[in-house]
Short mmCIF file of C-alpha atoms in Angstrom, two decimals:
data_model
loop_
_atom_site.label_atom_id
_atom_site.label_comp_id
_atom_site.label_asym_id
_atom_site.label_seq_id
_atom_site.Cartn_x
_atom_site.Cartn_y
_atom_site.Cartn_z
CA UNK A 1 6.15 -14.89 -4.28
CA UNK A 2 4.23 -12.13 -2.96
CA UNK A 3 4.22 -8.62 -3.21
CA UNK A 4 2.74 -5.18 -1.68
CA UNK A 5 0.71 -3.28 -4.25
CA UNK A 6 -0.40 0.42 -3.32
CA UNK A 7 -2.70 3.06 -4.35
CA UNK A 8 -1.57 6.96 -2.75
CA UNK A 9 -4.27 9.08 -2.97
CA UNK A 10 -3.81 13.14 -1.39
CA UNK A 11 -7.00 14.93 0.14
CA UNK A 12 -8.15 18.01 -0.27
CA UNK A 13 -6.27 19.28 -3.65
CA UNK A 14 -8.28 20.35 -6.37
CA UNK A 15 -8.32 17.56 -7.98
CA UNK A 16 -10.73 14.51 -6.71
CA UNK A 17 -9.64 12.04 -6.37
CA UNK A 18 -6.13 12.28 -6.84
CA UNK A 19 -4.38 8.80 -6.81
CA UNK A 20 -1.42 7.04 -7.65
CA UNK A 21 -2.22 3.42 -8.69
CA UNK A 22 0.39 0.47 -9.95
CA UNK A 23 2.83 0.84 -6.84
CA UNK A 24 4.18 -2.03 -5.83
CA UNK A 25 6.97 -2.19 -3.23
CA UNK A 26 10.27 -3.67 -4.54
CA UNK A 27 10.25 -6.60 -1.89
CA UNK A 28 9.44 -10.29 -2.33
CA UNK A 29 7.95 -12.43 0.82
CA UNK A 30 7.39 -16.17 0.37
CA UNK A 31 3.90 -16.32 2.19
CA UNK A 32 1.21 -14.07 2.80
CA UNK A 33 1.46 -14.29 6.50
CA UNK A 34 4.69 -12.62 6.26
CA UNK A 35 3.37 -10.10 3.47
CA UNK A 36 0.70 -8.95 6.17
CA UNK A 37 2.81 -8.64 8.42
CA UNK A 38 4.64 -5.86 7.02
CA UNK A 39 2.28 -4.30 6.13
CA UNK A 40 0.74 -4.12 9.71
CA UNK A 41 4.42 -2.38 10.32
CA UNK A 42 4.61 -0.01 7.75
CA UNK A 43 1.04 0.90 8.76
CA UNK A 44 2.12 1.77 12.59
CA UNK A 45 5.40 3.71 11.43
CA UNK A 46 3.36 5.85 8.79
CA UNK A 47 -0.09 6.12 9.67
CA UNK A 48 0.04 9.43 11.98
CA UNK A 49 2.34 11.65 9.82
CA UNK A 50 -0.02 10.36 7.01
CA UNK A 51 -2.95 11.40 8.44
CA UNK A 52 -1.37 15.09 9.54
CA UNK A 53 -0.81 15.17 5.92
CA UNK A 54 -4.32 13.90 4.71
CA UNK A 55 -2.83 11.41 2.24
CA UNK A 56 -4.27 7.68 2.28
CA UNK A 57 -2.13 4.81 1.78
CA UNK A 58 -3.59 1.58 0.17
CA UNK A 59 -2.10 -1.56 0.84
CA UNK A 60 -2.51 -5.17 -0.48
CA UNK A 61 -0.83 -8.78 -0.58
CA UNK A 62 -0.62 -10.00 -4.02
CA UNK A 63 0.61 -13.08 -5.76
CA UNK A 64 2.36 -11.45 -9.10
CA UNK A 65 0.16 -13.84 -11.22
CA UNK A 66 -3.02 -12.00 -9.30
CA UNK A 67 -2.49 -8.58 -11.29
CA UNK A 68 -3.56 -8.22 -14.77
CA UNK A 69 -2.37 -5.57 -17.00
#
């Protein structure tokens, strides 16, 4: 199965960088095509208000036995 793993990171606080790594999004796909896929969605919904905001959203396909802990 694959999953979407995420790192949030917020601009311009006093803190550099400041990021939020180990997210992964609570929803299995069976292929990466699919995987992509939503992530090329959540991308167009988000990306503006993100931007306004100055926070960067990470976003990767991974196979659960690709992460190491």
């Amino acid at each position: 199965m694959w999953y979407i793993y995420t790192i949030i990171c917020i601009i311009n606080i006093p803190l550099q960088p400041f990021c939020i790594y180990g997210g992964k999004i609570p929803v299995a796909f069976a292929d990466y095509d699919t995987c992509d896929m939503t992530i090329d969605d959540i991308v167009e919904t988000v990306d503006r208000d993100l931007k306004q905001k100055q926070i960067s959203l990470f976003m990767k396909c991974l196979k659960d036995e690709q992460i190491t802990t």
